[in-house]
């Protein structure tokens, strides 16, 4: 059920004192091979954190030997000193593992604009290197949490009994706020023991991320630190069909994305917005994202109010192909807006449960896409006004 | 201090029973001339309300004789029946005033997706027509309120004693939620007794709106009903210099915009985000708007937290010209981010007052722009989860 499920990986998570809470805050993931293949995607935010700048270079040759991650500090907007600290973290990790610093991928998450306490961090890395084990995945998943209330892990195949293709995939994720377009803070580590070259890993990762994490939008805010990295050890000896691998990886990413949105800060509803009969998949995605970012829509759902007018007001801000008088909107299966006007009674919509489905019918084509989001609640305001992140 | 300050205008506001509260909800503004010149700007939302569709046609010839407005129902997403109701409202108003329905401008605000109770509305219009007076401006301003806590009015010159150019301008506005780009719901009526042709009114109105209402962004949500209409009676006989008139009108629009943002739903801080040294005014506006729409930034300000990291994270999502390591950010005069990194201590920033100024220095040019917004509070979530609008 974790990143150490696939063969060839060891991990650890320790408490280094970066978090005021005293919780674990440094994680280490090591690929013991025989392959050290990797691919990664990063935030598109132009204000990128030091570890993002570093790790982009590390993965550019398709090889990553280890990933070192910390919570309790994002190391973003920290200038040359911040970059030197990321570099130093990679060097110390490399020395401890006997690998090259140029193959050590670094991720950080937490408050922006503060330097990391390097003494504590490096002592933690040293302790983590001493604790590495093939059962260490869950401890690593714990150590990357910030405002997450639970750790997030997933595996393929879903259970060890499931007939598989001879390889497995594991994953861990963190992220609660700042989940947004082009990713979130949101750190995700994926591991597999499949035999795949870096180019195929990269193609599979981009395909999986495009329809999972990239369509998860909790609060429209884009982080400086978002990273998803995929490591392949080849330890299974199995060489999967690329399409089958991409499909398996996509399923696992959707699982993790669903865990992220369910644990989004303060959320009381998990909302799937599916746009159908769009002229293109891009149109469907644009429409879903516009609704997912409407604070008025999100507060209405918090109030169990099937306010389809706010859905249409958001749809109307987009440049997607549609005619206003042909729009249909359903919530939890009730078509409350028909042909751009009043449909079935709002009173038929029950929003008391956790899961909400919104279907927007553009009547303009055959494409569709789903965006996952959550409601805007008092608890979100409380967490983000009280917590400096 | 109102739309009846300029000569040539009468107004009224009455309670027609559209609002559950029993408050006044129908307003009527009549231009007695001698000129009946007008210009207007509307929401760019493609899902536009019936009164917007109607009034766009009415003003297209530059003539408006009267404006009839109602709160208690937006008449948006109401299909052919909704459009017929707007048409009927204009016809009844025209009959009462002895003018052409094609010169009666209609505005509505309130819940989307419900038909207006036409019996009540038309009875209210009849009552308002009987109550018209040259002192009726304040009553009209009251009647267009929805979640506004106070009515909003402004005049030029600021006091009757001020030396003027021989003409005056009056204005009223409503709007608390949905204040956004390309306007808000937000209805604004402006009146002047200056002698100006429709084309000059239109140019002045667009110039004034561009730097006032269009830069007011309370919650990023764009309404289906936003309208700003300017009526000129020519009753003063004064023909102002177009630039002087535009300047006076802009000042009055900024005054009303400031009143709108100060009364934004649940706000506890009024925030002016000024972007300086931008490569273009468009860049400055884009950057300010990105920050104004960051829920993480807005909740931080609610918590009196000078969280400049969230400012940079928002700036980084834009395509404005800048280098991350040259960005500076000040809050309330303290430069807490310098060269993209840590500046003066956060502890020096006092956010306990109502007014917050954020200055973002892009170090990329000489242009600047200010966007006005407010914080995201528990009260915003409460109002918008409990109130169906």
XYZ file of C-alpha atoms in Angstrom:
778
model
C 0.000 0.000 0.000
C 2.983 2.323 -0.247
C 6.033 3.455 -2.135
C 7.936 0.468 -0.773
C 5.415 -1.981 -2.238
C 7.374 -2.286 -5.515
C 10.649 -4.182 -5.311
C 13.884 -2.213 -5.229
C 12.843 0.597 -2.892
C 13.632 1.495 0.708
C 12.251 4.479 2.620
C 12.198 6.164 6.018
C 10.501 9.005 7.833
C 11.842 10.717 10.945
C 11.187 13.702 13.208
C 13.978 16.247 12.817
C 12.367 19.115 14.705
C 11.363 21.206 11.679
C 7.709 21.093 12.661
C 6.691 22.902 15.827
C 4.371 19.979 16.538
C 7.299 17.581 16.884
C 5.801 15.300 14.227
C 7.935 13.515 11.646
C 9.156 15.880 8.952
C 12.003 14.339 6.947
C 11.465 11.491 4.453
C 13.955 9.614 2.327
C 13.196 7.289 -0.588
C 15.988 5.274 -2.194
C 15.911 3.363 -5.458
C 18.197 0.313 -5.130
C 17.754 -0.597 -8.781
C 18.940 -2.331 -10.789
C 17.509 0.569 -12.866
C 17.500 4.145 -11.598
C 15.061 5.534 -14.181
C 12.902 8.541 -13.378
C 10.570 11.228 -14.702
C 8.980 14.212 -13.010
C 6.577 17.113 -13.507
C 6.713 20.378 -11.591
C 4.666 23.461 -10.798
C 4.357 25.905 -13.673
C 4.521 28.761 -11.148
C 7.269 31.148 -12.246
C 8.111 31.761 -8.615
C 9.500 28.255 -8.126
C 11.050 27.073 -4.874
C 14.762 26.215 -4.613
C 14.137 22.430 -4.513
C 12.083 22.708 -7.726
C 14.909 24.564 -9.490
C 17.363 21.920 -8.264
C 15.281 18.835 -8.961
C 14.403 19.931 -12.497
C 18.102 19.644 -13.264
C 18.508 16.349 -11.394
C 15.788 14.560 -13.365
C 16.734 16.049 -16.731
C 18.961 13.045 -17.563
C 16.255 10.526 -16.602
C 18.132 9.228 -13.568
C 17.247 9.651 -9.874
C 18.855 7.532 -7.141
C 17.057 9.016 -4.142
C 14.416 11.537 -3.124
C 14.801 13.511 0.095
C 11.722 15.418 1.257
C 10.962 17.710 4.162
C 7.844 19.302 5.566
C 8.023 22.258 7.961
C 9.467 24.668 5.389
C 8.997 25.226 1.635
C 12.412 26.781 0.970
C 10.651 29.082 -1.512
C 11.512 32.770 -1.990
C 14.694 32.206 -0.024
C 17.214 33.508 -2.575
C 20.755 32.190 -3.151
C 21.005 30.974 0.453
C 17.909 28.837 -0.059
C 19.313 27.282 -3.221
C 22.623 26.588 -1.463
C 20.677 24.845 1.291
C 18.932 22.571 -1.214
C 22.283 21.809 -2.846
C 23.809 21.036 0.553
C 20.908 18.721 1.428
C 21.487 16.773 -1.796
C 25.243 16.543 -1.113
C 24.834 15.278 2.439
C 22.219 12.747 1.287
C 24.504 11.603 -1.539
C 27.449 11.120 0.849
C 25.320 9.074 3.233
C 24.079 6.843 0.398
C 27.278 6.677 -1.625
C 25.692 8.174 -4.742
C 26.159 11.371 -6.734
C 24.491 14.556 -5.482
C 23.434 15.154 -9.084
C 21.129 12.123 -8.737
C 19.453 13.234 -5.497
C 16.032 14.796 -5.985
C 14.877 17.248 -3.283
C 11.334 18.310 -2.292
C 10.224 20.757 0.413
C 6.832 21.881 1.693
C 5.656 24.292 4.365
C 5.950 28.029 4.980
C 7.218 30.200 2.095
C 9.866 32.808 2.801
C 11.840 31.326 5.668
C 15.233 29.631 5.606
C 15.318 25.981 6.631
C 17.062 25.167 9.943
C 19.880 23.264 8.237
C 21.428 21.710 11.353
C 18.167 20.037 12.233
C 17.394 19.075 8.636
C 20.794 17.447 7.962
C 20.703 15.582 11.277
C 17.280 14.303 10.223
C 18.581 13.199 6.825
C 21.362 11.283 8.552
C 18.903 9.579 10.892
C 16.593 8.745 7.969
C 19.479 7.189 6.026
C 20.123 4.940 9.011
C 16.457 3.927 9.221
C 15.897 2.994 5.578
C 13.874 -0.171 5.141
C 11.687 -1.935 2.620
C 8.782 -1.353 5.012
C 9.471 2.352 5.426
C 6.903 3.674 2.968
C 4.168 4.540 5.481
C 6.664 6.399 7.708
C 7.795 8.457 4.706
C 4.177 9.247 3.817
C 3.630 10.517 7.374
C 6.717 12.712 7.292
C 5.586 14.793 4.285
C 2.227 15.833 5.776
C 1.553 19.513 6.540
C -2.100 20.407 7.128
C -3.100 16.956 5.866
C -5.197 15.152 8.440
C -4.276 11.701 7.101
C -1.367 10.356 5.076
C -2.117 9.362 1.483
C -0.874 6.157 -0.140
C -1.926 3.975 -3.037
C -0.750 0.875 -4.864
C -1.216 -1.057 -8.051
C -2.392 -3.764 -8.221
C -4.996 -2.830 -5.637
C -4.381 -5.984 -3.602
C -1.543 -8.475 -3.686
C -4.047 -11.138 -4.773
C -5.097 -9.292 -7.913
C -3.776 -10.777 -11.098
C -1.120 -8.339 -12.243
C 1.211 -7.874 -15.137
C 4.215 -8.940 -13.089
C 5.081 -5.478 -11.761
C 3.683 -3.089 -9.196
C 3.366 0.650 -8.592
C 3.290 2.486 -5.264
C 2.576 6.085 -4.411
C 2.421 8.617 -1.616
C 1.094 12.172 -1.679
C 0.614 15.185 0.533
C -1.381 18.294 -0.075
C -4.357 20.006 1.368
C -4.259 23.638 0.423
C -3.007 25.228 -2.776
C -4.325 22.388 -4.907
C -4.663 23.899 -8.299
C -4.076 24.021 -11.976
C -0.797 22.756 -13.137
C -0.548 21.081 -9.762
C -0.536 22.071 -6.108
C 1.651 21.752 -3.007
C 1.203 18.604 -3.509
C 4.243 16.500 -3.369
C 3.827 13.053 -4.888
C 6.339 10.226 -5.085
C 5.501 7.253 -7.304
C 7.569 4.079 -7.491
C 7.482 1.057 -9.756
C 9.547 -2.061 -10.211
C 8.628 -2.228 -13.900
C 11.335 -2.135 -16.520
C 10.743 1.050 -18.474
C 13.091 3.598 -20.030
C 12.928 7.235 -18.849
C 11.151 8.416 -22.021
C 8.303 5.954 -21.495
C 8.097 6.859 -17.812
C 7.884 10.519 -18.779
C 5.131 9.945 -21.332
C 3.134 7.784 -18.912
C 3.557 10.305 -16.082
C 2.423 13.266 -18.164
C -0.589 11.356 -19.462
C -1.584 10.302 -15.941
C -1.066 13.725 -14.352
C -3.024 15.507 -17.069
C -6.286 13.810 -16.140
C -5.746 13.467 -12.386
C -3.701 16.011 -10.413
C -4.087 18.666 -13.106
C -7.875 18.381 -12.795
C -7.866 18.672 -9.029
C -8.530 22.235 -7.964
C -9.211 22.810 -4.281
C -8.774 26.558 -4.021
C -7.417 27.793 -7.361
C -4.072 28.684 -5.807
C -0.910 27.380 -7.460
C 2.026 26.446 -5.293
C 5.693 27.255 -5.663
C 6.698 23.684 -4.789
C 4.428 21.218 -6.595
C 6.254 18.115 -7.704
C 5.313 14.643 -8.903
C 8.224 12.255 -9.365
C 8.118 8.685 -10.675
C 11.000 6.281 -9.968
C 11.482 2.925 -11.687
C 13.762 0.232 -10.248
C 13.191 -2.514 -12.790
C 13.399 -4.963 -9.856
C 10.434 -7.033 -11.094
C 12.094 -7.777 -14.390
C 8.690 -7.228 -16.038
C 8.454 -4.969 -19.073
C 4.832 -3.808 -19.282
C 2.984 -2.709 -22.360
C 3.266 1.115 -22.264
C -0.481 1.638 -22.644
C -1.270 -0.831 -19.891
C 1.311 0.842 -17.636
C -0.086 4.306 -18.384
C -3.568 3.093 -17.570
C -2.418 1.562 -14.270
C -0.453 4.684 -13.361
C -3.439 6.905 -14.214
C -5.694 4.866 -11.972
C -3.222 5.182 -9.119
C -2.875 8.958 -9.648
C -6.670 9.342 -9.667
C -6.768 7.424 -6.391
C -4.193 9.761 -4.810
C -5.873 12.860 -6.291
C -9.170 11.731 -4.797
C -7.480 11.333 -1.394
C -6.031 14.847 -1.707
C -9.340 16.501 -2.544
C -11.187 14.560 0.146
C -8.708 15.880 2.720
C -8.650 19.437 1.313
C -8.521 22.100 3.968
C -11.809 22.445 5.759
C -13.852 20.733 3.048
C -17.261 19.336 3.950
C -18.220 18.284 0.413
C -16.201 16.573 -2.312
C -17.429 17.816 -5.672
C -17.011 16.229 -9.113
C -17.879 18.668 -11.902
C -18.344 16.832 -15.191
C -18.817 18.862 -18.347
C -20.374 16.879 -21.173
C -21.199 17.468 -24.847
C -18.404 20.046 -25.110
C -16.895 20.987 -28.459
C -13.480 19.895 -27.166
C -11.880 18.364 -24.102
C -10.182 21.735 -23.491
C -13.567 23.464 -23.441
C -14.906 20.885 -20.998
C -11.895 21.385 -18.732
C -12.143 25.213 -18.917
C -15.817 25.177 -17.978
C -15.320 22.765 -15.081
C -12.401 24.767 -13.751
C -14.329 28.072 -13.924
C -17.088 26.576 -11.791
C -14.570 24.942 -9.434
C -13.039 28.366 -8.808
C -16.254 30.230 -8.105
C -16.295 31.087 -4.417
C -20.013 31.763 -4.717
C -20.628 28.246 -6.072
C -18.364 26.717 -3.425
C -20.015 28.507 -0.515
C -23.459 27.562 -1.851
C -22.506 23.875 -1.781
C -21.212 24.335 1.761
C -24.701 25.613 2.579
C -26.345 22.592 0.854
C -27.856 25.056 -1.651
C -28.208 23.661 -5.231
C -27.587 27.157 -6.631
C -27.390 26.468 -10.366
C -27.482 30.210 -11.141
C -23.981 30.491 -9.751
C -22.938 27.578 -11.990
C -24.256 29.366 -15.086
C -22.681 32.668 -14.031
C -19.303 30.891 -13.898
C -19.833 29.065 -17.201
C -20.665 32.410 -18.796
C -17.212 33.799 -17.992
C -15.498 31.241 -20.259
C -14.831 31.268 -23.974
C -16.035 27.687 -24.438
C -18.409 26.979 -27.299
C -22.033 27.013 -26.084
C -25.333 28.842 -26.471
C -26.715 30.181 -23.163
C -30.224 28.973 -23.943
C -29.105 25.385 -24.547
C -27.244 24.824 -21.260
C -28.409 22.082 -18.888
C -27.174 21.568 -15.332
C -27.816 18.614 -13.051
C -26.818 18.224 -9.408
C -26.815 14.778 -7.864
C -28.868 13.582 -10.805
C -31.611 16.235 -10.749
C -31.760 18.476 -13.850
C -32.350 21.814 -12.104
C -31.458 23.932 -15.145
C -32.895 23.096 -18.562
C -32.194 25.062 -21.767
C -30.555 27.839 -19.775
C -33.612 28.326 -17.600
C -35.511 26.817 -14.724
C -35.674 23.001 -14.721
C -36.786 20.554 -12.049
C -37.334 21.821 -8.506
C -34.272 22.629 -6.398
C -36.055 20.889 -3.550
C -35.439 17.526 -5.217
C -31.661 17.901 -4.795
C -30.222 16.334 -1.648
C -26.810 17.805 -0.822
C -26.613 16.473 2.715
C -24.058 13.812 1.801
C -20.319 14.263 1.338
C -20.243 13.542 -2.413
C -21.693 16.042 -4.886
C -21.857 15.549 -8.636
C -22.484 18.454 -10.970
C -23.086 17.751 -14.654
C -22.930 20.641 -17.090
C -24.260 19.881 -20.565
C -22.941 22.364 -23.147
C -24.888 20.821 -26.064
C -21.997 21.761 -28.323
C -20.148 18.542 -29.132
C -19.080 15.162 -27.830
C -16.114 15.831 -25.519
C -16.167 15.668 -21.734
C -13.918 16.156 -18.692
C -14.234 16.031 -14.928
C -12.730 18.530 -12.478
C -12.576 17.617 -8.792
C -12.982 20.263 -6.152
C -14.493 20.878 -2.731
C -16.620 23.444 -0.961
C -15.481 26.677 0.676
C -16.146 26.498 4.378
C -15.607 28.320 7.639
C -12.902 25.772 8.408
C -10.986 26.726 5.228
C -11.031 30.376 6.256
C -10.012 29.451 9.777
C -7.099 27.226 8.740
C -5.756 29.697 6.216
C -6.088 32.781 8.355
C -4.518 31.103 11.382
C -1.814 29.024 9.685
C 1.126 30.778 8.049
C 1.989 28.652 5.034
C -25.446 63.691 -2.831
C -27.543 61.590 -5.208
C -28.765 60.943 -8.718
C -31.265 63.763 -8.302
C -28.525 66.307 -7.535
C -28.113 67.230 -11.220
C -30.971 69.214 -12.715
C -33.489 67.446 -14.914
C -33.910 64.238 -12.934
C -36.633 62.811 -10.725
C -36.523 59.496 -8.872
C -38.435 57.302 -6.467
C -37.985 54.109 -4.471
C -40.853 51.982 -3.128
C -41.514 48.631 -1.456
C -43.358 46.342 -3.841
C -43.063 43.123 -1.864
C -40.326 41.503 -3.979
C -38.012 41.266 -0.977
C -39.001 38.928 1.808
C -37.756 41.558 4.255
C -40.417 44.023 3.135
C -37.759 46.626 2.314
C -38.004 48.911 -0.683
C -37.224 47.081 -3.917
C -38.367 49.070 -6.951
C -36.607 52.242 -8.110
C -37.422 54.583 -10.960
C -35.190 57.296 -12.412
C -36.574 59.684 -15.040
C -34.665 62.097 -17.225
C -36.847 65.163 -17.850
C -34.336 66.631 -20.267
C -34.183 68.749 -22.291
C -31.636 66.145 -23.539
C -32.176 62.406 -23.102
C -28.604 61.317 -23.893
C -27.193 58.120 -22.437
C -24.388 55.581 -22.514
C -23.962 52.263 -20.702
C -21.598 49.378 -20.133
C -22.668 45.855 -19.227
C -21.346 42.574 -17.870
C -19.233 40.610 -20.324
C -20.721 37.409 -18.904
C -22.100 35.356 -21.801
C -24.928 34.236 -19.572
C -26.516 37.685 -19.462
C -29.792 38.410 -17.681
C -32.950 39.396 -19.570
C -32.715 43.080 -18.492
C -29.141 43.223 -19.829
C -30.233 41.834 -23.193
C -33.091 44.356 -23.273
C -31.162 47.412 -22.082
C -28.272 46.844 -24.506
C -30.792 47.457 -27.276
C -32.424 50.421 -25.533
C -29.168 52.361 -25.157
C -27.809 51.487 -28.584
C -29.259 54.696 -30.101
C -27.804 56.853 -27.285
C -31.217 57.765 -25.843
C -32.712 56.709 -22.511
C -35.754 58.428 -20.992
C -36.044 56.397 -17.794
C -34.398 53.586 -15.824
C -36.529 51.153 -13.865
C -34.674 48.929 -11.414
C -35.685 46.149 -9.044
C -33.940 44.205 -6.322
C -35.372 40.913 -5.054
C -34.841 39.011 -8.316
C -32.177 39.057 -11.053
C -34.399 37.820 -13.884
C -31.374 35.867 -15.134
C -31.581 32.357 -16.636
C -35.314 32.762 -16.923
C -35.716 32.025 -20.620
C -38.269 33.587 -22.997
C -40.704 34.201 -20.116
C -38.052 36.247 -18.318
C -37.365 38.354 -21.397
C -41.092 38.932 -21.905
C -41.295 40.097 -18.284
C -38.531 42.662 -18.841
C -40.279 43.845 -21.999
C -43.579 44.144 -20.132
C -41.891 46.130 -17.328
C -40.541 48.590 -19.885
C -43.943 48.895 -21.570
C -45.826 49.559 -18.349
C -43.207 52.099 -17.260
C -43.385 53.798 -20.651
C -47.189 54.036 -20.487
C -47.054 55.570 -17.013
C -44.489 58.156 -18.119
C -45.834 58.811 -21.582
C -42.615 57.779 -23.321
C -41.605 54.975 -25.680
C -40.823 51.539 -24.208
C -37.789 51.468 -26.492
C -36.337 54.276 -24.348
C -36.890 52.574 -20.979
C -33.780 50.933 -19.558
C -34.342 48.007 -17.137
C -32.053 46.621 -14.399
C -32.667 43.729 -12.016
C -30.649 42.222 -9.160
C -31.211 39.352 -6.764
C -31.598 35.595 -7.059
C -30.749 33.993 -10.411
C -33.135 31.447 -11.896
C -36.515 32.548 -10.601
C -39.292 34.397 -12.398
C -40.179 37.830 -11.062
C -43.617 38.183 -9.401
C -44.916 40.483 -12.116
C -48.119 41.589 -10.371
C -46.129 42.931 -7.452
C -43.426 44.421 -9.638
C -45.826 46.299 -11.943
C -47.834 47.608 -9.001
C -44.547 48.864 -7.561
C -43.607 50.562 -10.813
C -46.978 52.321 -10.834
C -46.500 53.478 -7.240
C -42.955 54.660 -7.994
C -44.182 56.648 -11.000
C -46.625 58.420 -8.683
C -43.868 59.185 -6.164
C -41.287 60.670 -8.517
C -39.603 63.771 -7.146
C -36.443 65.802 -7.511
C -35.520 64.670 -3.966
C -36.130 60.984 -4.672
C -32.509 59.942 -5.267
C -31.800 58.541 -1.784
C -35.014 56.490 -1.851
C -34.004 55.014 -5.216
C -30.534 54.172 -3.856
C -32.165 52.318 -0.949
C -34.448 50.338 -3.225
C -31.641 48.726 -5.236
C -29.814 47.256 -2.211
C -29.521 43.476 -1.813
C -26.901 42.310 0.710
C -25.552 45.862 0.884
C -25.523 47.113 4.448
C -25.646 50.780 3.395
C -26.820 52.599 0.274
C -24.115 54.119 -1.929
C -24.321 57.592 -3.428
C -21.863 60.166 -4.712
C -21.884 63.574 -6.349
C -19.705 65.981 -8.261
C -18.797 68.597 -7.241
C -18.219 67.119 -3.798
C -20.112 69.910 -2.076
C -22.485 72.544 -3.451
C -19.989 75.213 -2.342
C -17.165 73.863 -4.472
C -16.399 75.923 -7.529
C -17.667 73.834 -10.426
C -17.770 73.969 -14.164
C -21.452 74.833 -14.169
C -22.730 71.259 -14.213
C -23.020 68.406 -11.746
C -22.925 64.613 -11.691
C -24.749 62.266 -9.338
C -24.490 58.541 -8.828
C -25.904 55.590 -6.959
C -24.614 52.032 -6.782
C -25.400 48.680 -5.250
C -23.274 45.606 -5.029
C -21.671 43.532 -2.392
C -20.977 40.101 -3.769
C -19.964 39.128 -7.293
C -17.786 42.202 -7.712
C -15.383 41.261 -10.413
C -13.634 41.778 -13.675
C -15.654 43.314 -16.362
C -17.931 44.494 -13.589
C -20.088 42.946 -10.935
C -23.728 42.850 -9.725
C -23.248 46.003 -9.331
C -25.849 48.209 -10.707
C -24.811 51.839 -11.081
C -26.858 54.781 -12.287
C -25.019 58.029 -13.045
C -26.750 61.285 -13.927
C -25.488 64.623 -15.158
C -27.044 67.876 -16.232
C -24.100 68.595 -18.540
C -24.669 69.067 -22.238
C -22.822 66.212 -23.917
C -23.620 64.086 -26.966
C -23.987 60.307 -26.532
C -20.614 59.563 -28.139
C -18.792 61.742 -25.610
C -20.788 60.247 -22.749
C -19.833 56.790 -23.965
C -16.137 57.625 -24.200
C -16.107 59.246 -20.771
C -18.019 56.348 -19.214
C -15.694 53.695 -20.648
C -12.619 55.624 -19.518
C -13.991 56.042 -16.003
C -15.175 52.443 -15.629
C -11.881 51.003 -16.859
C -9.939 52.351 -13.890
C -12.670 52.126 -11.230
C -15.319 49.408 -11.333
C -13.243 47.208 -13.630
C -10.425 47.231 -11.050
C -12.687 46.339 -8.161
C -12.592 42.618 -7.498
C -14.236 41.424 -4.307
C -14.545 37.713 -4.971
C -13.547 37.093 -8.581
C -17.089 36.156 -9.540
C -18.683 37.879 -12.523
C -22.369 38.614 -12.467
C -25.021 38.056 -15.087
C -26.567 41.484 -14.443
C -23.789 44.105 -14.092
C -24.759 47.424 -15.552
C -23.489 50.993 -15.365
C -25.672 53.568 -17.087
C -25.009 57.306 -17.472
C -27.852 59.696 -18.274
C -27.402 63.319 -19.368
C -30.255 65.832 -19.168
C -28.411 68.943 -20.375
C -30.492 70.896 -17.822
C -27.485 72.973 -16.657
C -26.891 74.315 -20.126
C -23.144 73.874 -19.463
C -21.001 72.121 -22.045
C -17.928 70.825 -20.210
C -14.525 70.141 -21.678
C -14.603 66.400 -22.411
C -11.358 65.728 -20.526
C -12.536 67.669 -17.496
C -15.839 65.775 -17.550
C -14.070 62.422 -17.877
C -11.855 63.314 -14.943
C -14.823 64.342 -12.788
C -16.767 61.216 -13.771
C -13.750 59.016 -13.007
C -13.412 60.537 -9.555
C -17.085 59.895 -8.873
C -16.824 56.270 -10.108
C -13.775 55.696 -7.890
C -15.777 57.053 -4.950
C -18.650 54.632 -5.642
C -16.229 51.731 -6.292
C -14.585 52.419 -2.953
C -17.988 52.352 -1.252
C -18.760 49.024 -2.925
C -15.536 47.342 -1.849
C -15.792 48.726 1.670
C -19.239 47.144 1.978
C -18.245 43.871 0.268
C -19.806 40.830 1.828
C -18.250 40.018 5.177
C -15.071 42.031 4.563
C -12.992 43.081 7.553
C -10.138 44.638 5.554
C -10.210 46.866 2.476
C -7.126 46.116 0.379
C -5.479 48.270 -2.300
C -2.964 46.266 -4.352
C -0.726 48.573 -6.358
C 1.667 47.051 -8.852
C 4.508 49.392 -9.799
C 7.408 49.348 -12.263
C 5.488 47.008 -14.568
C 6.349 46.699 -18.254
C 2.781 47.747 -19.125
C -0.420 48.858 -17.450
C -1.955 45.547 -18.535
C 0.805 43.642 -16.724
C 0.261 45.715 -13.597
C -3.463 45.007 -13.717
C -2.950 41.270 -14.335
C -0.602 40.938 -11.377
C -2.871 42.876 -9.026
C -5.888 40.849 -10.071
C -4.070 37.525 -9.581
C -3.242 38.508 -6.004
C -6.756 39.874 -5.411
C -8.163 36.480 -6.415
C -5.934 34.350 -4.232
C -8.076 32.901 -1.469
C -4.896 32.084 0.424
C -3.777 35.725 0.328
C -7.254 36.935 1.269
C -7.600 34.613 4.237
C -4.109 35.577 5.429
C -5.110 39.244 5.507
C -8.250 38.293 7.426
C -5.880 36.704 9.966
C -3.706 39.868 10.085
C -0.867 37.768 8.644
C 1.490 39.689 6.277
C 2.043 36.518 4.247
C 4.101 37.786 1.310
C 4.854 34.227 0.176
C 1.232 33.923 -0.912
C 1.586 37.204 -2.824
C 4.602 35.872 -4.720
C 2.892 32.550 -5.379
C 0.023 34.456 -7.027
C 2.338 36.757 -8.989
C 4.134 33.673 -10.275
C 0.989 32.362 -11.958
C 0.840 35.342 -14.345
C 2.545 35.954 -17.657
C 3.588 39.496 -16.706
C 7.180 40.523 -17.404
C 9.349 40.081 -14.281
C 12.302 38.157 -12.887
C 11.478 36.229 -9.679
C 14.682 37.354 -7.984
C 13.939 41.047 -8.536
C 10.451 41.176 -7.001
C 9.812 43.429 -4.008
C 6.659 43.439 -1.882
C 5.630 45.945 0.762
C 2.631 45.812 3.058
C 1.496 48.951 4.829
C 4.851 50.500 3.950
C 7.128 47.714 5.215
C 9.239 45.999 2.529
C 8.845 42.414 3.708
C 10.083 40.839 0.449
C 13.221 42.145 -1.222
C 14.703 40.752 -4.458
C 12.353 37.768 -4.347
C 13.531 36.781 -0.889
C 13.218 37.709 2.751
C 13.131 41.456 3.471
C 12.277 43.378 6.623
C 10.631 41.538 9.507
C 6.979 40.565 9.180
C 6.605 41.724 12.771
C 6.911 45.339 11.636
C 3.674 45.115 9.638
C 0.555 46.230 11.485
C -2.591 44.821 9.841
C -4.946 45.586 12.698
C -6.566 48.508 10.857
C -9.254 48.327 8.179
C -7.102 49.656 5.310
C -4.311 47.508 3.860
C -1.941 48.600 1.106
C 0.118 46.070 -0.810
C 2.770 47.321 -3.211
C 4.276 44.864 -5.676
C 7.395 46.110 -7.472
C 8.030 44.150 -10.680
C 11.255 46.033 -11.524
C 10.368 45.617 -15.185
C 9.220 49.029 -16.418
C 7.391 52.212 -15.487
C 3.682 51.349 -15.592
C 1.431 50.908 -12.585
C -2.166 50.054 -11.637
C -4.195 49.561 -8.488
C -6.733 46.800 -7.884
C -9.126 47.093 -4.948
C -10.260 44.026 -3.080
C -11.080 42.788 0.420
C -10.311 39.868 2.674
C -12.027 36.472 2.733
C -13.739 36.010 6.057
C -16.030 33.720 7.983
C -18.775 36.254 7.360
C -18.335 35.919 3.563
C -18.732 32.148 3.814
C -21.704 32.557 6.108
C -23.519 35.061 3.891
C -22.938 33.106 0.720
C -23.792 29.701 2.090
C -26.958 30.945 3.762
C -28.203 33.435 1.148
C -29.482 32.141 -2.179
C -28.433 34.795 -4.683
